[in-house]
Coordinates of C-alpha atoms in Angstrom, one line a residue:
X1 CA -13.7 -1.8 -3.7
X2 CA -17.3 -2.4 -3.8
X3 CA -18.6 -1.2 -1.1
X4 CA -20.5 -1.0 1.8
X5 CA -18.5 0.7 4.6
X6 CA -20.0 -1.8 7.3
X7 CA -22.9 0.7 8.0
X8 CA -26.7 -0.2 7.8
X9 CA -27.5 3.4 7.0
X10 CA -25.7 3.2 3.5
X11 CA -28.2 1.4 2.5
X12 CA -30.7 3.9 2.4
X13 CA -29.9 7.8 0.4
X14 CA -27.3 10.2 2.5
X15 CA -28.0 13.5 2.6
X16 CA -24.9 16.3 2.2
X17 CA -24.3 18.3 5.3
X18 CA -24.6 22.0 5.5
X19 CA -21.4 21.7 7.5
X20 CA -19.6 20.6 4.9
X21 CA -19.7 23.4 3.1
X22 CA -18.9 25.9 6.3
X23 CA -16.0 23.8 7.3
X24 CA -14.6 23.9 3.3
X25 CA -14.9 27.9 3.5
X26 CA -12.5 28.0 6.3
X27 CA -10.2 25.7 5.1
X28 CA -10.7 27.6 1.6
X29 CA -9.2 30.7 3.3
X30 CA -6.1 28.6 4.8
X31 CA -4.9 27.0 1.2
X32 CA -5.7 30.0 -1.4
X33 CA -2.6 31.6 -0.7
X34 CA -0.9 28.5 -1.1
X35 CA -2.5 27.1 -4.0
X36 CA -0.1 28.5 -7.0
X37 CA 2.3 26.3 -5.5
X38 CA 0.6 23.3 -4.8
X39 CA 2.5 20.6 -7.1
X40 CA 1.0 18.3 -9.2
X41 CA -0.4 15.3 -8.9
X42 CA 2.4 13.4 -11.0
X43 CA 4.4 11.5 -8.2
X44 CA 8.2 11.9 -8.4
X45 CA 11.0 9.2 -9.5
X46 CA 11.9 7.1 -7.4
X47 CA 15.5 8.1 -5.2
X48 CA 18.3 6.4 -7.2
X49 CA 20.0 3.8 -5.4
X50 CA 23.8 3.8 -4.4
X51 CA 25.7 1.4 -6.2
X52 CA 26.8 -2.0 -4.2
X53 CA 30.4 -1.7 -3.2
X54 CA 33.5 -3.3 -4.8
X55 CA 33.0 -6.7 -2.5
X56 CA 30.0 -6.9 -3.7
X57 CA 28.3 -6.6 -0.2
X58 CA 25.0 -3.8 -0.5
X59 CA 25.6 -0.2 1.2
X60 CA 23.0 1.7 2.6
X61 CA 21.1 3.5 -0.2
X62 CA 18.2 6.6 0.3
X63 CA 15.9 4.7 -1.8
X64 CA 13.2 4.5 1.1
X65 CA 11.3 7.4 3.5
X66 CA 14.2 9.0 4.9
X67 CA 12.4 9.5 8.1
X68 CA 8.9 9.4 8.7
X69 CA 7.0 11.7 10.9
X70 CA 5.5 9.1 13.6
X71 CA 2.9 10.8 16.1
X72 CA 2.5 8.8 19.5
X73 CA 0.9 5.6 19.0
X74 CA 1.6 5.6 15.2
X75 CA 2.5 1.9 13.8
X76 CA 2.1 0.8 10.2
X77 CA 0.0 -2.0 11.3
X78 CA -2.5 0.0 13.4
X79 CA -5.1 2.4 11.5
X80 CA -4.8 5.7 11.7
X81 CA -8.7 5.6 11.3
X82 CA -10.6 3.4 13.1
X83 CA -13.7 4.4 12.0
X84 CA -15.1 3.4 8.4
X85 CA -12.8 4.7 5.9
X86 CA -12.7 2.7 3.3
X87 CA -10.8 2.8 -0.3
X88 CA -8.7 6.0 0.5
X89 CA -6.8 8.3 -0.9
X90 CA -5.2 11.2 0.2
X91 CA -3.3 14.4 -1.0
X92 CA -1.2 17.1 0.9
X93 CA -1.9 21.2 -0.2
X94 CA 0.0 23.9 1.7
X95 CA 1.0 21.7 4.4
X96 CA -2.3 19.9 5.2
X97 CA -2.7 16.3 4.2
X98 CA -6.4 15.7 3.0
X99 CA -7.8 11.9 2.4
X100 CA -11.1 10.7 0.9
X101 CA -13.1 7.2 1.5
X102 CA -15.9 5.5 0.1
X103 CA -19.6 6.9 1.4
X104 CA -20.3 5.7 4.8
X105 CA -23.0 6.6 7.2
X106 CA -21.6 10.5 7.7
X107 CA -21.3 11.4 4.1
X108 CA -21.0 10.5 0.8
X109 CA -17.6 11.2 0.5
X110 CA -16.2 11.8 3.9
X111 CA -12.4 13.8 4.2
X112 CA -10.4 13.8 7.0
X113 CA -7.0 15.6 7.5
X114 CA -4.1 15.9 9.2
X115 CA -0.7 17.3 9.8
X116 CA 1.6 14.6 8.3
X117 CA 1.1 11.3 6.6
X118 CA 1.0 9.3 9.7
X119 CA -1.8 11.5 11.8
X120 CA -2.6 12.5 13.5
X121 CA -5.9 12.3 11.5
X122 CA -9.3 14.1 12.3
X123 CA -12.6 13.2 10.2
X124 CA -13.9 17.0 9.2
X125 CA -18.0 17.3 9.7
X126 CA -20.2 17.5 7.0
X127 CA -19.7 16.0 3.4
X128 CA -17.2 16.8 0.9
X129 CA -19.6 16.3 -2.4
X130 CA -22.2 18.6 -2.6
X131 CA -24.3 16.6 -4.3
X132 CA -24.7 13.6 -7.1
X133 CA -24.7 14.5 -10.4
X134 CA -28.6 13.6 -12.3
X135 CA -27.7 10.2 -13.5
X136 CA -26.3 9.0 -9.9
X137 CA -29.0 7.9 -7.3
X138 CA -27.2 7.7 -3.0
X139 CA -25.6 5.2 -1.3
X140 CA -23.2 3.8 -3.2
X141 CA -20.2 6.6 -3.7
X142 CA -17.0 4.8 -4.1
X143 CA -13.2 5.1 -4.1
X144 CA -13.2 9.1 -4.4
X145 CA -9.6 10.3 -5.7
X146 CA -9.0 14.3 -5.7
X147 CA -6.2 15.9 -7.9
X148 CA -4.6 18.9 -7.1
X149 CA -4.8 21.8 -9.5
X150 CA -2.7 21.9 -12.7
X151 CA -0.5 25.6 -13.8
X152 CA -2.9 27.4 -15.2
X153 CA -5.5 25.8 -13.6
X154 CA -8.2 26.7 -10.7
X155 CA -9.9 23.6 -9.5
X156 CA -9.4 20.1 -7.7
X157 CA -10.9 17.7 -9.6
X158 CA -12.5 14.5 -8.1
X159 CA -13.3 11.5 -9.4
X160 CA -16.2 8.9 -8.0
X161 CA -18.1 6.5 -8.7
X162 CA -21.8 6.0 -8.4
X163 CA -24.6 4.5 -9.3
X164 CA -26.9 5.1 -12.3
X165 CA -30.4 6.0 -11.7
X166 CA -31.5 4.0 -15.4
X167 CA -29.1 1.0 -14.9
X168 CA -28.1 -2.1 -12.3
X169 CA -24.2 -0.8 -13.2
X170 CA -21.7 1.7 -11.6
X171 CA -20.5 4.6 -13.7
X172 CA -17.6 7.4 -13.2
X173 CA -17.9 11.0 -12.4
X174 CA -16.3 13.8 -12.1
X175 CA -16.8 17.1 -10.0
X176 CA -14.3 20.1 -9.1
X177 CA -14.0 22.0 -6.3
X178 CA -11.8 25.5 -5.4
X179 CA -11.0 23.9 -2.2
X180 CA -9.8 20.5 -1.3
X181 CA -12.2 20.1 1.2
X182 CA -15.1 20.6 -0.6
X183 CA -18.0 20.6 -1.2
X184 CA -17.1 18.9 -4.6
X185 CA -19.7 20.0 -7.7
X186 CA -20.5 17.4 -10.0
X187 CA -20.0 17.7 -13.9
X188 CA -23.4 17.4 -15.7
X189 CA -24.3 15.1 -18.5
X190 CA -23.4 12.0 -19.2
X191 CA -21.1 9.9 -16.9
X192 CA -17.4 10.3 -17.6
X193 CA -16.6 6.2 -17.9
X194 CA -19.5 3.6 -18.3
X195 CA -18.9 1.0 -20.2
X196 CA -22.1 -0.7 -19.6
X197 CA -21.1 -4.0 -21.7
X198 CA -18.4 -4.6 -19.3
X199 CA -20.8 -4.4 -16.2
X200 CA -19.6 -0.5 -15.8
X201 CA -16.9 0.6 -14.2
X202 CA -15.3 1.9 -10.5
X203 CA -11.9 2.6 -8.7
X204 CA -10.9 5.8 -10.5
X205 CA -7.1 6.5 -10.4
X206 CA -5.7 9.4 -12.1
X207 CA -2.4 9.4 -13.3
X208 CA -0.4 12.4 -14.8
X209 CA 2.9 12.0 -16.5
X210 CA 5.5 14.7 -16.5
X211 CA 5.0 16.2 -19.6
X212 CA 1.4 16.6 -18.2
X213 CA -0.7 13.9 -20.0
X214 CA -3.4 13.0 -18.3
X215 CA -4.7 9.0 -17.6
X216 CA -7.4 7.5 -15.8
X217 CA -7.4 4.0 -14.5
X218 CA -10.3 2.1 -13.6
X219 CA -11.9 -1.4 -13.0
X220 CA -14.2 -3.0 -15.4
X221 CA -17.1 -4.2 -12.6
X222 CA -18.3 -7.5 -14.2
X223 CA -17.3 -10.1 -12.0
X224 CA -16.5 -13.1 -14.8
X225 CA -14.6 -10.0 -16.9
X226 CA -13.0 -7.5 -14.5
X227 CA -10.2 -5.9 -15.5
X228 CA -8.0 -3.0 -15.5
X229 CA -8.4 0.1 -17.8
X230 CA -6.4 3.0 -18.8
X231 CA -7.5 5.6 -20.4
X232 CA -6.6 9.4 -21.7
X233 CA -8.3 11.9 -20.8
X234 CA -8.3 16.0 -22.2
X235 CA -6.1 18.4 -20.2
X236 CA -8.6 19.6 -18.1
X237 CA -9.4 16.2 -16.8
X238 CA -13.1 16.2 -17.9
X239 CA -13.4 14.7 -20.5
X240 CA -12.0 11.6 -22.5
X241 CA -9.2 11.8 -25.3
X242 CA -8.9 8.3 -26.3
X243 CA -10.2 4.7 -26.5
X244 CA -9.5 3.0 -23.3
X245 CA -7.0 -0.1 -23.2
X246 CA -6.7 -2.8 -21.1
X247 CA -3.9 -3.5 -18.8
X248 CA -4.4 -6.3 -16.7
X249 CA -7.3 -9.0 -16.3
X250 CA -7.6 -11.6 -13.4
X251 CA -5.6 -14.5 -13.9
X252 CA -3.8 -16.5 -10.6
X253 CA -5.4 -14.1 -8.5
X254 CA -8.6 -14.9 -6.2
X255 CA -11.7 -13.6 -7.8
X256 CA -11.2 -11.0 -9.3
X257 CA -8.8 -7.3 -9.6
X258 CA -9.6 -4.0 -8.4
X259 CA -8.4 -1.0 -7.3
X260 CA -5.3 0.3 -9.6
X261 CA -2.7 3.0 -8.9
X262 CA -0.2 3.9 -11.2
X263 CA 3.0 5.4 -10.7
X264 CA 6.9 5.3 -12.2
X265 CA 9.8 3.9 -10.1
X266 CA 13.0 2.7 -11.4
X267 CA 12.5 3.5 -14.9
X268 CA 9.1 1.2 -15.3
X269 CA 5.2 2.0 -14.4
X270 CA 4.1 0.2 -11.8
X271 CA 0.2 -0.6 -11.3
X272 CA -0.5 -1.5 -8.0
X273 CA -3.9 -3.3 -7.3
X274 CA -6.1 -5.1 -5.5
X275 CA -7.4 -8.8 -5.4
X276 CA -10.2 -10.8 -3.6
X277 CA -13.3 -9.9 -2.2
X278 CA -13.2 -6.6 -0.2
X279 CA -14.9 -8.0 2.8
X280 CA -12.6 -10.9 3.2
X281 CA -9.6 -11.7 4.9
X282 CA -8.2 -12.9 1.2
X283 CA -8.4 -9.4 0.2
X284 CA -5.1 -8.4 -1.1
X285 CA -2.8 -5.9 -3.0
X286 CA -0.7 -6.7 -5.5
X287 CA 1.5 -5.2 -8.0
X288 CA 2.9 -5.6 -12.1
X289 CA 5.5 -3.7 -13.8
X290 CA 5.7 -2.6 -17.6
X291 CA 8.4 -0.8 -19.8
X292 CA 5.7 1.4 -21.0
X293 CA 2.6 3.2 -20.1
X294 CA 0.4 0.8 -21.9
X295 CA 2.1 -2.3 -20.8
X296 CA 2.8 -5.2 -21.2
X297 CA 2.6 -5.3 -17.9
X298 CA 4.4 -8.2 -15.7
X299 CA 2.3 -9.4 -12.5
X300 CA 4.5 -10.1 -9.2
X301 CA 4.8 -13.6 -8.0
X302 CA 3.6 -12.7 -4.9
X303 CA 0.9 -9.9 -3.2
X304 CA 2.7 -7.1 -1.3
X305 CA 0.6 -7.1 1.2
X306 CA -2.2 -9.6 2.5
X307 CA -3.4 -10.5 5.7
X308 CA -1.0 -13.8 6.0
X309 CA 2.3 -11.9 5.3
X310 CA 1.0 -9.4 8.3
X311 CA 0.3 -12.4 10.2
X312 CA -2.9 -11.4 10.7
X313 CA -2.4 -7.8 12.7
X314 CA -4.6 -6.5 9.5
X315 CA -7.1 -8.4 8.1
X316 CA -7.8 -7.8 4.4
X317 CA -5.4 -5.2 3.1
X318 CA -5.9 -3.5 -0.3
X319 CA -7.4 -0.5 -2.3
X320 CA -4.2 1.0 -2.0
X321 CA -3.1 4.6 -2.7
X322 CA 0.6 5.7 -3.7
X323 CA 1.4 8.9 -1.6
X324 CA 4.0 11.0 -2.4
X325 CA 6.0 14.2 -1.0
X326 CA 9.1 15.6 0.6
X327 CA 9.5 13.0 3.2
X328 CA 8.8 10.1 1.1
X329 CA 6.9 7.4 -0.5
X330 CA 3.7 6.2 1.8
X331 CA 0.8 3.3 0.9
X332 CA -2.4 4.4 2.1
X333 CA -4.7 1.6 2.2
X334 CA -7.6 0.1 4.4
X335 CA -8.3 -3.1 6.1
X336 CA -11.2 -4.9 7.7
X337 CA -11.5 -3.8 11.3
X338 CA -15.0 -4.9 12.2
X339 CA -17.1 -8.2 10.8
X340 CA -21.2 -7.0 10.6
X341 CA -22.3 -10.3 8.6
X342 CA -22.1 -11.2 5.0
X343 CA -20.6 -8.4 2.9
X344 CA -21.1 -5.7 5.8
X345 CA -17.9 -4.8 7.2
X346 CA -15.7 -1.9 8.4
X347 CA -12.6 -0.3 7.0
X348 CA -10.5 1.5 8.5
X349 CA -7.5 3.2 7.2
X350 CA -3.8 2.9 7.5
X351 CA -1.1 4.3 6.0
X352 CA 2.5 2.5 5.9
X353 CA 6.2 4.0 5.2
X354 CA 7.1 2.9 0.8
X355 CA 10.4 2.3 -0.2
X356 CA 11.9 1.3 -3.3
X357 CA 13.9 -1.5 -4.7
X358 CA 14.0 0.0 -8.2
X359 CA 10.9 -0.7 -9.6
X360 CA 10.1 -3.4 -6.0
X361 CA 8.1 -1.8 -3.6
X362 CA 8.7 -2.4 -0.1
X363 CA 6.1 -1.8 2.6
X364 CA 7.1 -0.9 6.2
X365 CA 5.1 -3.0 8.5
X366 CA 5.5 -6.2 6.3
X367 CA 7.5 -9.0 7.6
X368 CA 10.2 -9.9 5.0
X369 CA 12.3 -13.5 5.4
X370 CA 15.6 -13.8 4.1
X371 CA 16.8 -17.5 3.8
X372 CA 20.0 -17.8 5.6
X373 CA 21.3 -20.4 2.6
X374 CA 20.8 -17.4 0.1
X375 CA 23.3 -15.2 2.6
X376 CA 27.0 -15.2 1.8
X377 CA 28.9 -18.2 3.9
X378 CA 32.3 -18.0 4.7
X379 CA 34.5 -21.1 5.0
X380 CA 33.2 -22.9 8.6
X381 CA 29.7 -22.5 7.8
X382 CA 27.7 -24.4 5.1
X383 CA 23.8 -24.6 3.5
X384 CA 22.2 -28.1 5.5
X385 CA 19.7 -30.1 4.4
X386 CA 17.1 -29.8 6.6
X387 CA 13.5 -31.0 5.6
X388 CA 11.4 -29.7 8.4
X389 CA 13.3 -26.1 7.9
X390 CA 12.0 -22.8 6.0
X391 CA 13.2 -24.0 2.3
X392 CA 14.2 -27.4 3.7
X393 CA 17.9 -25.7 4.6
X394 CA 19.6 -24.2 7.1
X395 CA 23.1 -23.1 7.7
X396 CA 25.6 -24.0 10.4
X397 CA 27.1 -25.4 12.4
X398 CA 28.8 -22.3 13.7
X399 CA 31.3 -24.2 15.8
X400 CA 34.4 -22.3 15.6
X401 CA 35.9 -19.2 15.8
X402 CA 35.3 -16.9 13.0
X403 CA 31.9 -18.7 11.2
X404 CA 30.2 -15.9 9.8
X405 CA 26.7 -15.7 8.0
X406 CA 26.1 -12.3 5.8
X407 CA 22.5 -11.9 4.5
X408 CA 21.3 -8.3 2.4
X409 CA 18.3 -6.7 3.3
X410 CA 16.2 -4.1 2.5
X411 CA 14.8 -1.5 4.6
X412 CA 12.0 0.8 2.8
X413 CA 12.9 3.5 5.9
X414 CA 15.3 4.3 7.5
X415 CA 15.0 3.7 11.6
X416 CA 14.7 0.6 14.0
X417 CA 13.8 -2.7 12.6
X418 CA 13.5 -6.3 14.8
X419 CA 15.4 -8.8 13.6
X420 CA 14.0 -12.4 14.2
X421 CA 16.6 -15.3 13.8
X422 CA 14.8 -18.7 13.0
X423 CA 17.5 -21.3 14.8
X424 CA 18.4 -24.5 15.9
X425 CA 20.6 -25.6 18.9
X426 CA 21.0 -29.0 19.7
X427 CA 24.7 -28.9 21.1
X428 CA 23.0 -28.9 24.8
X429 CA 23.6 -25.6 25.7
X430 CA 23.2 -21.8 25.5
X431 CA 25.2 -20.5 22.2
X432 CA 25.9 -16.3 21.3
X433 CA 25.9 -15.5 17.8
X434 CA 27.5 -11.4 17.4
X435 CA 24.6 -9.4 14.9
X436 CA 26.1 -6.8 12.9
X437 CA 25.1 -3.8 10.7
X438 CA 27.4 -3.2 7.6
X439 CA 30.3 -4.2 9.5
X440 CA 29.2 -2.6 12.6
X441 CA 29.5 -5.0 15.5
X442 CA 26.0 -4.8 17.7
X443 CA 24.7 -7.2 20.6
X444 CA 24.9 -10.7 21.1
X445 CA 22.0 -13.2 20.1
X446 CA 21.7 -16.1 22.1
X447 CA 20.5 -19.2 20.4
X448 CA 19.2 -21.1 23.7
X449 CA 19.3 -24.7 23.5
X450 CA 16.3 -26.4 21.7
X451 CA 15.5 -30.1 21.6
X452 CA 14.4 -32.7 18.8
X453 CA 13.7 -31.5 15.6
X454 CA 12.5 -28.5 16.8
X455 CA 13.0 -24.5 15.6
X456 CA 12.2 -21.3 17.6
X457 CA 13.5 -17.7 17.1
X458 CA 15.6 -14.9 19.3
X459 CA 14.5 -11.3 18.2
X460 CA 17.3 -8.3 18.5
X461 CA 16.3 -4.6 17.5
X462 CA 18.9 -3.2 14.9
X463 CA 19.0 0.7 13.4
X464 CA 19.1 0.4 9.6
X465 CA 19.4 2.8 6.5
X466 CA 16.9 3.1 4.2
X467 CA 17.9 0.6 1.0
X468 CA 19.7 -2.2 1.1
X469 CA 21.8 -3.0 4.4
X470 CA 24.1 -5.8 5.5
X471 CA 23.3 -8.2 8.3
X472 CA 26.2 -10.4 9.6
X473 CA 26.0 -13.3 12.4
X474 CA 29.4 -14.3 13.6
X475 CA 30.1 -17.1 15.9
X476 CA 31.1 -16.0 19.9
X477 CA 30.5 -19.3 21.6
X478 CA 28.8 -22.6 21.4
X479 CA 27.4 -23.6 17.8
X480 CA 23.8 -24.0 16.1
X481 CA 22.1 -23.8 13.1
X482 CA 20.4 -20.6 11.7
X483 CA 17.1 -21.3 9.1
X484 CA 16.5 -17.5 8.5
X485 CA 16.6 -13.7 9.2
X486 CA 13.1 -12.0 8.9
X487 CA 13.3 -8.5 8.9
X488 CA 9.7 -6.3 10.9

């Protein structure tokens, strides 16, 4: 997350408003009352799933956002920022939900709030870091993350990272604050993570586990060497308690990995991260699971999100942020919204709807294709060969009475979802295939005649559970092939 926000002014020192600290004293006011119950910053297990039913077809299961709060014009694909906010996080205290970015041209850490997850969000005025601690020289403030209070405890704690005055590497701080808003107070001395034989360090993540250990994650910043750290720190959070140990170090990925965020789900720890460079359109995140805290940790096949699987509505998504409370699971993320030349671009901020396939995370807003072939077939419908088809197979030919396709999917939310069907139709004319919702009959789908060897799509709008669901196309008239479902 390196990390220009796209600014020219970021180049040169920023200078802390005054208004930060006016606009934290009100805010101050608002959350003190609320502040001995503001819950930690552990994030809670994931929903457990319902059990698939006797036939062994899925059922709909809570383990998504039961339903997210979505203020007019809200899409997971569209920023809820669209001014530079890049790498940010974002916590909720007495109702308020506050997030953080890296330094732009306002502040060093700007914070913006808002009333739920999905906006709408307001940048606040002024800067929420006072100042930089002595080692740290301005402009480069990166990837702030703010944890709540512990019991027994007064202040948020941020971590940052910065620059040193006495070295060409990036170090991690620390500051505290009685407010979330700021202004945030360094912690004097020596850096709190600077492993300058590893080209320092950035991306600060904290992690708390339930028993109230506390971890910080972080990225190694040599290019040839980056990798991902974890380390324990002392139960205030200020200082460190252990020797670091590596999780993760870049191996299929492009470039290089960044950007970790640590939580539990389904009974593992999965680190979600980041891949590429930051201010290209092969930025990524990804994600690895582990049986334990300190691994070994077992890297997903595939990113979760990128800017091909959004077909290119964001551009460059990554630095992600697990965010958790009483409506659900979100990812908080940025992507490139403006190009400035070389590494100079903007981020703005988004923030998608998380479910939960056990230990699988599943992003709202991320087309997801199900091979028809995988689906269950009944009797009058078969896999195809098919080489110029989405796994060189199909299914079909759908030309009698009772041919039925049933393909599982999972919804991270529950609420409306399109439902493209990938087909073929070379009988001449127009053919309706019934779509259905765990049994529940819906509208037809035409399949309109195509021609050749050629493939084209029907969309239909479906209401879904969150977890898995059942989608079932049955034969009404005329005949065709289907290549798959893909689920938006």
């Amino acid at each position: 997350m390196n990390r220009w926000a796209g600014d020219p002014r970021l180049r040169g020192p920023l200078t802390p408003l005054i208004a930060g600290a006016a606009i934290s004293a009100v805010v101050a006011l608002v959350v003190a009352i609320a502040n001995a119950c503001v819950p930690g910053s552990g994030r809670p297990e994931a929903r457990p799933s319902r059990p698939a039913a006797a036939s062994g077809a899925p059922v709909p299961s809570p383990a998504g956002t039961p339903g997210p709060i979505t203020p007019p014009g809200y899409a997971p694909d569209r920023p809820v920022l669209d001014r530079p906010f890049a790498d940010p996080s974002v916590i909720k205290v007495a109702g308020t939900y506050f997030a953080y970015g890296t330094n732009n041209g306002e502040a060093a850490m700007p914070v913006a709030t808002a009333p739920s997850p999905t906006g709408p969000w307001t940048r606040t005025p002024g800067d929420g870091l006072a100042r930089l601690p002595a080692w740290a020289t301005t402009g480069r403030t990166w990837a702030p993350e703010v944890v709540p209070p512990r019991p027994g405890q007064a202040s948020y704690t941020l971590y940052f990272s910065a620059r040193r005055k006495d070295a060409d590497v990036q170090c991690i701080g620390a500051a505290t604050a009685s407010s979330p808003a700021g202004p945030f107070v360094p912690v004097e001395g020596d850096p709190l993570v600077c492993p300058r034989q590893l080209g320092g360090a950035i991306d600060p993540a904290s992690h708390i586990e339930p028993d109230g250990t506390r971890y910080l994650l972080y990225k190694s910043d040599a290019r040839e060497t980056s990798s991902i750290f974890l380390v324990r720190l002392s139960p205030d959070g200020l200082g460190i308690a252990a020797a670091p140990v590596k999780l993760i170090g870049r191996e299929s990925e492009p470039v290089l990995v960044e950007a970790p965020d640590l939580v539990k789900r389904g009974g593992k720890y999965v680190l979600l991260y980041s891949s590429g460079w930051y201010f290209r359109s092969n930025y990524q995140t990804r994600y690895a699971t582990a049986p334990s805290i300190e691994g070994p940790y077992t890297k997903a096949p595939a990113p979760l999100q990128s800017t091909e699987a959004y077909g290119r509505r964001i551009d460059g998504p990554g630095s992600a942020d697990v965010l958790s409370d009483d409506t659900g699971d979100y990812l908080v993320f940025h992507g490139i919204i403006g190009y400035h030349g070389g590494a100079n671009v903007n981020r703005g901020m988004y923030v998608a709807p998380l479910g939960w396939d056990g230990a699988r995370p599943v992003v709202r807003g991320v087309p997801v294709r199900y091979e028809a072939e995988a689906g269950r077939l009944n009797g009058c419908v078969s896999a195809l060969d098919r080489p110029n088809a989405s796994g060189r197979k199909a299914v079909g030919p759908f030309d009698r009475d009772g041919c039925r396709l049933e393909v599982p999917v999972f919804a991270p939310t529950a609420g409306r979802y399109t439902v493209r069907t990938q087909y073929a139709n070379r009988s001449g004319r127009d053919t309706d295939l019934e779509l259905s919702v765990n049994g529940t009959a819906g509208a037809p789908v035409r399949l309109r005649a195509t021609g050749g060897a050629d493939w084209t799509s029907a969309a239909a709008d479906v209401e879904l559970g969150a977890g898995w669901n059942t989608l079932g196309l049955r034969r009404l008239t005329g005949q065709g092939q289907v290549d798959y479902l893909e689920l938006r």
